[in-house]
GROMACS .gro file of C-alpha atoms in nm:
model
  322
    1MET     CA    1  -2.199  -1.381   4.790
    2ALA     CA    2  -2.294  -1.469   4.431
    3LEU     CA    3  -1.942  -1.516   4.349
    4ARG     CA    4  -1.871  -1.717   4.663
    5ALA     CA    5  -2.178  -1.949   4.530
    6GLY     CA    6  -2.013  -1.988   4.242
    7VAL     CA    7  -1.684  -2.086   4.321
    8SER     CA    8  -1.829  -2.326   4.615
    9VAL     CA    9  -2.020  -2.504   4.323
   10LEU     CA   10  -1.716  -2.485   4.052
   11VAL     CA   11  -1.461  -2.666   4.275
   12PRO     CA   12  -1.621  -2.999   4.383
   13LEU     CA   13  -1.794  -3.030   4.061
   14LEU     CA   14  -1.485  -2.987   3.831
   15LEU     CA   15  -1.284  -3.222   4.048
   16LEU     CA   16  -1.527  -3.510   4.001
   17VAL     CA   17  -1.567  -3.415   3.643
   18LEU     CA   18  -1.182  -3.453   3.617
   19VAL     CA   19  -1.149  -3.797   3.783
   20GLY     CA   20  -1.438  -3.930   3.597
   21ARG     CA   21  -1.696  -3.961   3.876
   22VAL     CA   22  -1.986  -3.765   3.764
   23GLU     CA   23  -2.230  -3.979   3.897
   24TRP     CA   24  -2.123  -3.826   4.261
   25THR     CA   25  -2.172  -3.465   4.124
   26ALA     CA   26  -2.522  -3.447   4.296
   27TYR     CA   27  -2.368  -3.496   4.643
   28ALA     CA   28  -2.123  -3.240   4.612
   29ALA     CA   29  -2.368  -2.974   4.461
   30PHE     CA   30  -2.612  -3.012   4.764
   31GLY     CA   31  -2.335  -2.970   4.987
   32ALA     CA   32  -2.212  -2.682   4.814
   33PHE     CA   33  -2.570  -2.519   4.909
   34THR     CA   34  -2.423  -2.429   5.238
   35SER     CA   35  -2.297  -2.131   5.060
   36LEU     CA   36  -2.636  -2.002   4.989
   37TYR     CA   37  -2.708  -1.959   5.371
   38GLY     CA   38  -2.660  -1.651   5.563
   39ARG     CA   39  -2.599  -1.412   5.276
   40ASN     CA   40  -2.745  -1.082   5.496
   41HIS     CA   41  -2.558  -1.197   5.812
   42ALA     CA   42  -2.230  -1.077   5.913
   43ARG     CA   43  -1.925  -1.298   5.868
   44PRO     CA   44  -1.923  -1.485   6.206
   45GLU     CA   45  -2.304  -1.524   6.201
   46ARG     CA   46  -2.333  -1.613   5.853
   47ALA     CA   47  -2.022  -1.880   5.947
   48GLY     CA   48  -2.237  -2.034   6.230
   49MET     CA   49  -2.547  -2.042   6.014
   50GLN     CA   50  -2.373  -2.233   5.726
   51VAL     CA   51  -2.201  -2.494   5.959
   52VAL     CA   52  -2.553  -2.605   6.087
   53ALA     CA   53  -2.738  -2.596   5.765
   54GLY     CA   54  -2.415  -2.767   5.581
   55GLY     CA   55  -2.486  -3.051   5.853
   56PHE     CA   56  -2.822  -3.085   5.788
   57LEU     CA   57  -2.793  -3.072   5.405
   58THR     CA   58  -2.533  -3.371   5.424
   59LEU     CA   59  -2.758  -3.544   5.655
   60ALA     CA   60  -3.039  -3.492   5.404
   61VAL     CA   61  -2.783  -3.630   5.126
   62THR     CA   62  -2.728  -3.946   5.338
   63LEU     CA   63  -3.064  -3.997   5.440
   64GLY     CA   64  -3.155  -3.998   5.042
   65VAL     CA   65  -2.899  -4.258   4.947
   66LEU     CA   66  -3.000  -4.499   5.216
   67VAL     CA   67  -3.363  -4.445   5.123
   68SER     CA   68  -3.260  -4.534   4.760
   69LEU     CA   69  -3.150  -4.881   4.901
   70ALA     CA   70  -3.501  -4.968   4.988
   71PRO     CA   71  -3.720  -5.187   4.755
   72ASP     CA   72  -3.973  -4.972   4.593
   73SER     CA   73  -3.792  -4.652   4.704
   74ARG     CA   74  -3.960  -4.429   4.492
   75TRP     CA   75  -4.294  -4.452   4.683
   76LEU     CA   76  -4.080  -4.436   5.006
   77VAL     CA   77  -3.953  -4.122   4.893
   78VAL     CA   78  -4.286  -3.940   4.955
   79PRO     CA   79  -4.342  -3.995   5.305
   80VAL     CA   80  -4.014  -3.944   5.413
   81GLY     CA   81  -3.973  -3.642   5.191
   82ALA     CA   82  -4.288  -3.510   5.351
   83LEU     CA   83  -4.188  -3.561   5.717
   84LEU     CA   84  -3.849  -3.410   5.628
   85ALA     CA   85  -4.024  -3.103   5.469
   86ALA     CA   86  -4.210  -3.043   5.817
   87GLY     CA   87  -3.898  -3.128   6.014
   88GLY     CA   88  -3.669  -2.921   5.801
   89SER     CA   89  -3.946  -2.621   5.828
   90LEU     CA   90  -3.937  -2.642   6.193
   91THR     CA   91  -3.556  -2.655   6.207
   92SER     CA   92  -3.527  -2.359   5.978
   93ASP     CA   93  -3.744  -2.152   6.217
   94ALA     CA   94  -3.579  -2.290   6.530
   95TYR     CA   95  -3.239  -2.168   6.388
   96GLY     CA   96  -3.345  -1.873   6.198
   97TRP     CA   97  -3.204  -1.975   5.875
   98HIS     CA   98  -3.182  -1.721   5.586
   99PRO     CA   99  -3.333  -1.852   5.314
  100PRO     CA  100  -3.564  -1.981   5.555
  101GLY     CA  101  -3.774  -2.313   5.488
  102PRO     CA  102  -3.664  -2.691   5.398
  103LEU     CA  103  -3.656  -2.636   5.040
  104PHE     CA  104  -3.268  -2.728   5.001
  105LEU     CA  105  -3.345  -3.048   5.254
  106VAL     CA  106  -3.594  -3.177   5.043
  107PHE     CA  107  -3.448  -3.142   4.710
  108GLY     CA  108  -3.131  -3.273   4.827
  109PHE     CA  109  -3.294  -3.601   4.997
  110ALA     CA  110  -3.521  -3.647   4.704
  111VAL     CA  111  -3.292  -3.637   4.422
  112CYS     CA  112  -3.016  -3.857   4.598
  113ALA     CA  113  -3.298  -4.079   4.694
  114MET     CA  114  -3.396  -4.146   4.328
  115VAL     CA  115  -3.031  -4.231   4.214
  116PRO     CA  116  -2.926  -4.595   4.214
  117SER     CA  117  -2.677  -4.677   4.463
  118THR     CA  118  -2.491  -4.941   4.673
  119PRO     CA  119  -2.435  -4.969   5.035
  120VAL     CA  120  -2.068  -4.839   4.984
  121THR     CA  121  -2.240  -4.519   4.825
  122VAL     CA  122  -2.377  -4.443   5.145
  123LEU     CA  123  -2.023  -4.325   5.316
  124VAL     CA  124  -1.929  -4.195   4.968
  125ALA     CA  125  -2.237  -3.954   4.973
  126ALA     CA  126  -2.203  -3.840   5.306
  127GLY     CA  127  -1.802  -3.764   5.272
  128ILE     CA  128  -1.838  -3.580   4.951
  129ALA     CA  129  -2.160  -3.364   5.081
  130ALA     CA  130  -1.966  -3.307   5.378
  131LEU     CA  131  -1.623  -3.204   5.197
  132SER     CA  132  -1.836  -2.980   4.987
  133ALA     CA  133  -2.003  -2.800   5.280
  134LEU     CA  134  -1.671  -2.736   5.440
  135LEU     CA  135  -1.536  -2.592   5.123
  136SER     CA  136  -1.814  -2.361   5.108
  137LEU     CA  137  -1.736  -2.235   5.460
  138ALA     CA  138  -1.374  -2.185   5.349
  139VAL     CA  139  -1.493  -1.981   5.059
  140ALA     CA  140  -1.703  -1.791   5.277
  141GLN     CA  141  -1.391  -1.679   5.476
  142VAL     CA  142  -1.178  -1.570   5.179
  143GLY     CA  143  -1.232  -1.220   5.274
  144VAL     CA  144  -1.036  -1.251   5.598
  145LEU     CA  145  -0.723  -1.273   5.360
  146ARG     CA  146  -0.740  -0.915   5.294
  147GLU     CA  147  -0.760  -0.838   5.671
  148PRO     CA  148  -0.621  -1.134   5.855
  149GLY     CA  149  -0.674  -0.964   6.203
  150SER     CA  150  -1.053  -0.939   6.120
  151TRP     CA  151  -1.110  -1.302   6.162
  152GLU     CA  152  -1.373  -1.413   6.421
  153PRO     CA  153  -1.500  -1.793   6.502
  154PRO     CA  154  -1.813  -1.867   6.376
  155VAL     CA  155  -2.103  -1.787   6.587
  156LEU     CA  156  -2.319  -2.095   6.629
  157PRO     CA  157  -2.687  -2.013   6.658
  158ALA     CA  158  -2.889  -2.145   6.943
  159PRO     CA  159  -3.188  -2.362   6.840
  160ARG     CA  160  -3.514  -2.236   6.967
  161PHE     CA  161  -3.740  -2.528   6.869
  162ARG     CA  162  -3.964  -2.474   7.205
  163ASP     CA  163  -4.013  -2.109   7.063
  164ALA     CA  164  -4.064  -2.222   6.702
  165LEU     CA  165  -4.318  -2.490   6.805
  166ALA     CA  166  -4.498  -2.233   7.035
  167ALA     CA  167  -4.537  -1.973   6.765
  168PRO     CA  168  -4.889  -1.915   6.630
  169GLY     CA  169  -4.989  -2.133   6.358
  170ALA     CA  170  -4.702  -2.379   6.383
  171GLY     CA  171  -4.870  -2.669   6.419
  172THR     CA  172  -5.088  -2.597   6.108
  173HIS     CA  173  -4.806  -2.515   5.917
  174LEU     CA  174  -4.613  -2.825   5.970
  175LEU     CA  175  -4.932  -3.004   5.916
  176ARG     CA  176  -4.966  -2.846   5.560
  177HIS     CA  177  -4.606  -2.950   5.462
  178VAL     CA  178  -4.681  -3.313   5.519
  179VAL     CA  179  -5.025  -3.295   5.372
  180ALA     CA  180  -4.914  -3.116   5.045
  181LEU     CA  181  -4.604  -3.302   4.979
  182SER     CA  182  -4.740  -3.621   5.059
  183ILE     CA  183  -5.036  -3.546   4.795
  184ALA     CA  184  -4.799  -3.383   4.534
  185GLY     CA  185  -4.544  -3.659   4.553
  186ALA     CA  186  -4.780  -3.965   4.567
  187VAL     CA  187  -5.002  -3.810   4.228
  188ALA     CA  188  -4.647  -3.749   4.048
  189THR     CA  189  -4.516  -4.121   4.158
  190ALA     CA  190  -4.859  -4.271   4.057
  191LEU     CA  191  -4.833  -4.130   3.700
  192ASP     CA  192  -4.498  -4.264   3.686
  193TRP     CA  193  -4.344  -3.937   3.604
  194GLN     CA  194  -3.954  -3.960   3.614
  195HIS     CA  195  -3.900  -3.668   3.872
  196PRO     CA  196  -4.165  -3.675   4.124
  197TYR     CA  197  -3.970  -3.462   4.379
  198TRP     CA  198  -3.990  -3.152   4.133
  199ALA     CA  199  -4.388  -3.144   4.271
  200MET     CA  200  -4.280  -3.208   4.591
  201VAL     CA  201  -4.042  -2.908   4.549
  202ALA     CA  202  -4.283  -2.694   4.402
  203ALA     CA  203  -4.518  -2.775   4.688
  204VAL     CA  204  -4.264  -2.643   4.926
  205VAL     CA  205  -4.223  -2.339   4.746
  206VAL     CA  206  -4.593  -2.226   4.772
  207LEU     CA  207  -4.587  -2.280   5.155
  208SER     CA  208  -4.307  -2.057   5.203
  209GLY     CA  209  -4.364  -1.702   5.271
  210PRO     CA  210  -4.523  -1.483   5.586
  211ASP     CA  211  -4.861  -1.493   5.488
  212LEU     CA  212  -5.148  -1.655   5.239
  213LEU     CA  213  -5.088  -1.370   4.958
  214SER     CA  214  -4.715  -1.388   4.975
  215ARG     CA  215  -4.741  -1.777   4.972
  216LEU     CA  216  -4.988  -1.797   4.667
  217THR     CA  217  -4.771  -1.511   4.465
  218ARG     CA  218  -4.463  -1.720   4.524
  219GLY     CA  219  -4.658  -2.043   4.382
  220VAL     CA  220  -4.767  -1.809   4.057
  221GLN     CA  221  -4.400  -1.679   4.016
  222ARG     CA  222  -4.298  -2.067   4.042
  223VAL     CA  223  -4.502  -2.172   3.729
  224VAL     CA  224  -4.467  -1.868   3.530
  225GLY     CA  225  -4.097  -1.845   3.603
  226THR     CA  226  -4.024  -2.206   3.519
  227LEU     CA  227  -4.258  -2.195   3.195
  228LEU     CA  228  -4.018  -1.904   3.084
  229GLY     CA  229  -3.719  -2.081   3.228
  230LEU     CA  230  -3.769  -2.381   3.013
  231GLY     CA  231  -3.719  -2.156   2.684
  232VAL     CA  232  -3.374  -2.087   2.823
  233ALA     CA  233  -3.327  -2.459   2.931
  234THR     CA  234  -3.423  -2.559   2.571
  235VAL     CA  235  -3.135  -2.339   2.422
  236VAL     CA  236  -2.880  -2.445   2.700
  237LEU     CA  237  -2.958  -2.816   2.680
  238ALA     CA  238  -2.965  -2.822   2.285
  239TRP     CA  239  -2.620  -2.701   2.317
  240HIS     CA  240  -2.542  -3.033   2.494
  241PRO     CA  241  -2.261  -2.912   2.711
  242GLN     CA  242  -2.068  -3.176   2.839
  243ALA     CA  243  -1.809  -3.229   3.150
  244VAL     CA  244  -1.592  -2.928   3.192
  245THR     CA  245  -1.830  -2.713   2.969
  246ALA     CA  246  -2.128  -2.840   3.151
  247VAL     CA  247  -1.962  -2.736   3.491
  248LEU     CA  248  -1.867  -2.390   3.351
  249ALA     CA  249  -2.235  -2.335   3.232
  250ILE     CA  250  -2.373  -2.456   3.585
  251VAL     CA  251  -2.140  -2.199   3.767
  252VAL     CA  252  -2.257  -1.906   3.531
  253LEU     CA  253  -2.655  -1.989   3.620
  254GLN     CA  254  -2.559  -2.026   3.982
  255VAL     CA  255  -2.405  -1.680   4.018
  256LEU     CA  256  -2.682  -1.557   3.794
  257THR     CA  257  -2.941  -1.716   4.011
  258GLU     CA  258  -2.798  -1.553   4.347
  259LEU     CA  259  -2.797  -1.239   4.173
  260PHE     CA  260  -3.175  -1.228   4.102
  261VAL     CA  261  -3.309  -1.465   4.348
  262GLY     CA  262  -3.334  -1.171   4.601
  263ARG     CA  263  -3.464  -0.942   4.391
  264ASN     CA  264  -3.742  -1.110   4.185
  265TYR     CA  265  -3.802  -1.512   4.219
  266ALA     CA  266  -3.978  -1.542   3.874
  267VAL     CA  267  -3.684  -1.383   3.717
  268ALA     CA  268  -3.442  -1.615   3.929
  269LEU     CA  269  -3.636  -1.902   3.777
  270LEU     CA  270  -3.510  -1.818   3.414
  271PHE     CA  271  -3.173  -1.936   3.570
  272ILE     CA  272  -3.278  -2.186   3.819
  273THR     CA  273  -3.469  -2.399   3.590
  274PRO     CA  274  -3.184  -2.481   3.332
  275LEU     CA  275  -2.939  -2.506   3.612
  276ALA     CA  276  -3.146  -2.776   3.783
  277LEU     CA  277  -3.201  -2.980   3.450
  278LEU     CA  278  -2.844  -2.939   3.354
  279MET     CA  279  -2.715  -3.091   3.687
  280GLY     CA  280  -2.915  -3.344   3.636
  281GLN     CA  281  -2.804  -3.434   3.288
  282LEU     CA  282  -2.444  -3.370   3.391
  283ALA     CA  283  -2.462  -3.678   3.612
  284HIS     CA  284  -2.776  -3.882   3.409
  285GLU     CA  285  -2.826  -3.766   3.072
  286ALA     CA  286  -3.178  -3.796   2.965
  287PRO     CA  287  -3.391  -3.692   2.636
  288ILE     CA  288  -3.454  -3.343   2.631
  289GLY     CA  289  -3.801  -3.310   2.516
  290PRO     CA  290  -3.962  -3.538   2.794
  291LEU     CA  291  -3.736  -3.348   3.057
  292LEU     CA  292  -3.872  -3.039   2.981
  293ARG     CA  293  -4.258  -3.151   2.964
  294ASP     CA  294  -4.208  -3.345   3.303
  295ARG     CA  295  -4.034  -3.031   3.482
  296LEU     CA  296  -4.357  -2.798   3.367
  297LEU     CA  297  -4.629  -3.084   3.460
  298GLU     CA  298  -4.471  -3.142   3.804
  299THR     CA  299  -4.414  -2.780   3.878
  300VAL     CA  300  -4.771  -2.703   3.801
  301LEU     CA  301  -4.874  -3.035   3.995
  302GLY     CA  302  -4.697  -2.904   4.306
  303ALA     CA  303  -4.791  -2.542   4.297
  304VAL     CA  304  -5.162  -2.609   4.253
  305VAL     CA  305  -5.124  -2.873   4.523
  306GLY     CA  306  -4.986  -2.647   4.768
  307ALA     CA  307  -5.207  -2.371   4.672
  308VAL     CA  308  -5.532  -2.584   4.739
  309VAL     CA  309  -5.384  -2.711   5.075
  310LEU     CA  310  -5.323  -2.357   5.183
  311LEU     CA  311  -5.671  -2.237   5.100
  312LEU     CA  312  -5.825  -2.548   5.286
  313VAL     CA  313  -5.607  -2.481   5.579
  314PRO     CA  314  -5.594  -2.101   5.584
  315ASP     CA  315  -5.384  -1.895   5.802
  316ARG     CA  316  -5.666  -1.812   6.033
  317ALA     CA  317  -5.739  -2.174   6.181
  318ALA     CA  318  -5.356  -2.135   6.260
  319ARG     CA  319  -5.450  -1.972   6.605
  320HIS     CA  320  -5.631  -2.272   6.754
  321ASP     CA  321  -5.328  -2.487   6.757
  322ALA     CA  322  -5.097  -2.266   6.945
   0.00000   0.00000   0.00000
């Protein structure tokens, strides 16, 4: 799984770098996140889940570019991203995604919404994200080459939106997404931090998990892992990898992330943190010091807001909204 994820990221990013279109790498990267879904499923079920997830990731990227065209788009990102988080959470539950939750949808949307674009970019972004997602699907089927007779068509999951909405606490959980991301995003934007979506993503992380304890634990892991990951990021970014070298470093970090994320989220953040920063630097280089500071401050903000919302709207209150 880790190797497939690495190849899925390597090919589109390398192609874009070689043709001199590094500004499009974000669209390809988020399409390649298709490869992260269904890691514990059999090949036909995994392919079906990836078809659906890849479609939604492409839509999130496209929506982000559309929002970037609007006046004052930094502020528009906040409510749209909050609603997308709620919708993505419901969609994840309805389709039974693994990994669960709307994190990649929100991340892809918000990053693309913050990148300057033109109307033509909408079609470019949609096409690149879709092609990258298709490549991820193809890479996931490479194992069939060893046994051609073992290939089975993708088994598309049947969406169960009614069941997801009827689950105990579903309405409360969706509300928490809207409230937490709206607050985290609004505060980060009002403070004029350059990457307010990092606060929104951190809030999504805290809202993930089956119960209150696991969610709060995940929030602590996000903060501690990010703090430690910034040390790794400092070394990586100080090296100033460019073009092909940067892509190779991103692929190595992606593989390491996949090897550890299922075992310990805090440890995985040692690689997720420099990975996210390096991908941003590849497309739009920024001063390293403020970048590291913003990553820490916005992560803490999002985690704290998410935790407060969880405590103010506890799980036990969810029984009354079914």
